[in-house]
mmCIF file of C-alpha atoms in Angstrom:
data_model
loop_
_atom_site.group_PDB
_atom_site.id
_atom_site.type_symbol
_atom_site.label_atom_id
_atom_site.label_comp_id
_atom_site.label_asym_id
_atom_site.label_seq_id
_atom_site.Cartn_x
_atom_site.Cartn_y
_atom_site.Cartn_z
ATOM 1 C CA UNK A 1 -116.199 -26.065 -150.562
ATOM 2 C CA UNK A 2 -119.547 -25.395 -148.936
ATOM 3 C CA UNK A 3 -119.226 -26.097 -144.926
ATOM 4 C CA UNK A 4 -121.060 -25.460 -141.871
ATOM 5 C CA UNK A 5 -118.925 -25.437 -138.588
ATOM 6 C CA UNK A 6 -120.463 -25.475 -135.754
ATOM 7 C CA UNK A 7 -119.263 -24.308 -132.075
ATOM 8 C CA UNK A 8 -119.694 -24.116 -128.607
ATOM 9 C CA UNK A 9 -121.167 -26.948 -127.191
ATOM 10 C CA UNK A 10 -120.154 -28.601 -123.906
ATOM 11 C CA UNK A 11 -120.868 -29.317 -120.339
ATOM 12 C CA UNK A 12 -123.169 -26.942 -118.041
ATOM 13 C CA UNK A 13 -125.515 -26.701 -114.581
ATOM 14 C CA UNK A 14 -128.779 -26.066 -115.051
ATOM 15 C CA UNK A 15 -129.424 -22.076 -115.417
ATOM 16 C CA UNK A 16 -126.113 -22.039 -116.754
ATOM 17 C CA UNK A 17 -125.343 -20.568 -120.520
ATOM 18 C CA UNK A 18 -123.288 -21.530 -123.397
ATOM 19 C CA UNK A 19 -122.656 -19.605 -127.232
ATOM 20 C CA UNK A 20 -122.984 -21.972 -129.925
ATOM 21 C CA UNK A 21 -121.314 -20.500 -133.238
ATOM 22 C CA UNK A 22 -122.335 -21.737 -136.811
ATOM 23 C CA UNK A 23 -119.315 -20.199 -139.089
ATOM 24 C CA UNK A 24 -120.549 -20.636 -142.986
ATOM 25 C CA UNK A 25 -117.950 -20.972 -145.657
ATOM 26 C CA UNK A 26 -118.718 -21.941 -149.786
ATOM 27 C CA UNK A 27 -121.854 -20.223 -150.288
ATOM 28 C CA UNK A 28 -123.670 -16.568 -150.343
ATOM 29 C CA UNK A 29 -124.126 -15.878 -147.070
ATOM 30 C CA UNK A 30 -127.249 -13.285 -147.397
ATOM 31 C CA UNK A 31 -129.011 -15.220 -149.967
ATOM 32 C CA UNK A 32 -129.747 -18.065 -147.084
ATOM 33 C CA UNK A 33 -131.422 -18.660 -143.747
ATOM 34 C CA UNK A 34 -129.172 -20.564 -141.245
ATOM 35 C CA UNK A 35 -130.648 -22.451 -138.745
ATOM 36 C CA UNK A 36 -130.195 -24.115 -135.208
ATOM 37 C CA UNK A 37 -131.758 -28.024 -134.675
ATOM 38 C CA UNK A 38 -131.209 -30.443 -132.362
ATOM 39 C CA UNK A 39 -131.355 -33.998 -131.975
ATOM 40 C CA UNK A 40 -131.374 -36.016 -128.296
ATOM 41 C CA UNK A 41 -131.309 -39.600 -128.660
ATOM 42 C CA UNK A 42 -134.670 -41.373 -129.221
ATOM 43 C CA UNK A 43 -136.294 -38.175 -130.139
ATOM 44 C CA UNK A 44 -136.990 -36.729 -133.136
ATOM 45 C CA UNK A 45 -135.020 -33.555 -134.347
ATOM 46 C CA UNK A 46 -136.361 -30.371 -134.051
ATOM 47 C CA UNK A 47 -136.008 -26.550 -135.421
ATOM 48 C CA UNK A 48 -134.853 -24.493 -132.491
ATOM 49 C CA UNK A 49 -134.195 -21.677 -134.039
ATOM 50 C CA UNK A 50 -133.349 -19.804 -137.554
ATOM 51 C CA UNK A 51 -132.442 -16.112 -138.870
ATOM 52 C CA UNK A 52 -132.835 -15.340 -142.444
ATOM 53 C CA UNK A 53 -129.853 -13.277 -143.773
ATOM 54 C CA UNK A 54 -132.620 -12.514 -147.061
ATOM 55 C CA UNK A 55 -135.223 -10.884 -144.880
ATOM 56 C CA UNK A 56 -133.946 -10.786 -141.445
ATOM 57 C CA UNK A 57 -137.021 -12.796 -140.447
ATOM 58 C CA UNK A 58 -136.250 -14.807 -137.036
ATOM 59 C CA UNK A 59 -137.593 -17.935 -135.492
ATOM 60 C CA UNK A 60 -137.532 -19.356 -132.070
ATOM 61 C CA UNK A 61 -139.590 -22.842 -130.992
ATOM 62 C CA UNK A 62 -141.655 -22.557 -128.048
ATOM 63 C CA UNK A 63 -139.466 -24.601 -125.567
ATOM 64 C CA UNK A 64 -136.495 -22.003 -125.745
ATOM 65 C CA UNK A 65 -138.475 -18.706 -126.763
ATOM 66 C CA UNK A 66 -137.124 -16.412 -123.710
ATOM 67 C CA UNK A 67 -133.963 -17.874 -123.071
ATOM 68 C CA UNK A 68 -132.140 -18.514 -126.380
ATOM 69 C CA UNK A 69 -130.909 -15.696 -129.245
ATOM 70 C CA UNK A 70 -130.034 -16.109 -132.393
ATOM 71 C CA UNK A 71 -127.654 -13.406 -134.165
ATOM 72 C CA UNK A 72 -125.402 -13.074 -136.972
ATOM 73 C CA UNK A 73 -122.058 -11.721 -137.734
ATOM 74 C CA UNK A 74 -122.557 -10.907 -141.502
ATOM 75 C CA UNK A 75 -118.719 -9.868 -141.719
ATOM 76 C CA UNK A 76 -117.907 -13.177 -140.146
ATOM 77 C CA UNK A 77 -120.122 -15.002 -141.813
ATOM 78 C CA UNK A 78 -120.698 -16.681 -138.576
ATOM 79 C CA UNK A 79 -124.326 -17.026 -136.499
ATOM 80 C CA UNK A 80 -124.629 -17.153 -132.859
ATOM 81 C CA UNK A 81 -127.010 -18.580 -130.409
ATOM 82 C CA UNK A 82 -126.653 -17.410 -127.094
ATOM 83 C CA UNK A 83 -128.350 -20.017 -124.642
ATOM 84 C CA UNK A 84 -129.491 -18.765 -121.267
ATOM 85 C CA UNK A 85 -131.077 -20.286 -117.986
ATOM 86 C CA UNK A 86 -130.209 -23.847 -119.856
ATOM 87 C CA UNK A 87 -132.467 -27.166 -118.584
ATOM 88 C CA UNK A 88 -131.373 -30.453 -118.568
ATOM 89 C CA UNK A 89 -133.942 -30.856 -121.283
ATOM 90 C CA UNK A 90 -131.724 -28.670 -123.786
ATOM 91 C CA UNK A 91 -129.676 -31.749 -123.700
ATOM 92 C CA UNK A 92 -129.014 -32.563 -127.495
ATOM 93 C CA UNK A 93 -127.013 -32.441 -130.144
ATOM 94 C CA UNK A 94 -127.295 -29.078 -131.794
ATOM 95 C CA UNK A 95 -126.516 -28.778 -135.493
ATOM 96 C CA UNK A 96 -126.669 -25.559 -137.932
ATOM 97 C CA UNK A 97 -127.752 -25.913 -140.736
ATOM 98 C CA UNK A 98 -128.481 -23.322 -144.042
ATOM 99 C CA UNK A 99 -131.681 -23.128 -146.415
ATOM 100 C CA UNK A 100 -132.023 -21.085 -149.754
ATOM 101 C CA UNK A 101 -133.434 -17.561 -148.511
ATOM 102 C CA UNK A 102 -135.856 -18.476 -146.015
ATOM 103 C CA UNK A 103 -136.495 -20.331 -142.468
ATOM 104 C CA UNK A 104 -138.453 -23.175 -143.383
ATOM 105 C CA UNK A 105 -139.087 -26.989 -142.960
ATOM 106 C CA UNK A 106 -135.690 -29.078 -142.000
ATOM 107 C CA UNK A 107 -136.230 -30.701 -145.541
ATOM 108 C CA UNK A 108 -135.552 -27.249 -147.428
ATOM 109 C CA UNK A 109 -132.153 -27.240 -145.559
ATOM 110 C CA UNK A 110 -129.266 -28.807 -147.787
ATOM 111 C CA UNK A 111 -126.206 -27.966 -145.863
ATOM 112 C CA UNK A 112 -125.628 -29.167 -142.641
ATOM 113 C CA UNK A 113 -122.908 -29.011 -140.029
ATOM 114 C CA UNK A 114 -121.530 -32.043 -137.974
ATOM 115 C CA UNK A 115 -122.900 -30.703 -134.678
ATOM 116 C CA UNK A 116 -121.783 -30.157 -131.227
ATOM 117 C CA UNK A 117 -122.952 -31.449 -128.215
ATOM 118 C CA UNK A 118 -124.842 -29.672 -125.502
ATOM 119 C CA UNK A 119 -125.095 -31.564 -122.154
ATOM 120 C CA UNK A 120 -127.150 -30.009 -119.452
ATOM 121 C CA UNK A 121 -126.628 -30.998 -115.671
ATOM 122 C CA UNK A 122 -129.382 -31.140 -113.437
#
């Protein structure tokens, strides 16, 4: 069974920090790219951020470049993104989600996880 279970979420304070966790079961872990998005309501969903188990290339958007990492536990088959100085406009739904090899466009990405909530105080 090929799943995606994500982690983590819940309420902070602005500046605060939370760990999201993406745990990855069913499928060859190095041979994809796992990926953070987010969705708040009436905006669209974006890439935050993705690590490619392939070719360790990483990928941060511009709005949480500086304050969010992204590792992985290979052994755990488990990726982690560490969120830092948070802002109420991190407020979203975060999902993980994996791709075949490589970060890439949210269409590439055929497994997804149900999410968990991230709700930033101001």
């Amino acid at each position: 069974e090929v799943q995606l279970q994500a982690s983590g979420g819940g309420l902070v304070q602005t500046g605060g920090s939370l760990r999201l966790s993406c745990a990855a079961y069913g499928f060859t872990f190095e041979h994809h790219a796992i990926a953070w998005f987010r969705q708040a309501p009436g905006k669209e969903r974006e890439a935050v951020s993705c690590i490619s188990r392939y070719d360790g290339a990483v990928y941060y958007s511009d709005s949480v470049k500086g304050r969010f990492t992204i590792s992985s536990d290979n052994a755990e088959k488990t990726v982690y993104l560490q969120m830092n100085n948070l802002k109420a406009e991190d407020t979203a739904r975060y999902f993980c989600a994996a791709a075949p090899y490589y970060c890439s466009g949210s269409g590439n990405y055929g497994y997804w996880g149900q999410g968990t909530q991230v709700t930033v105080s101001s």
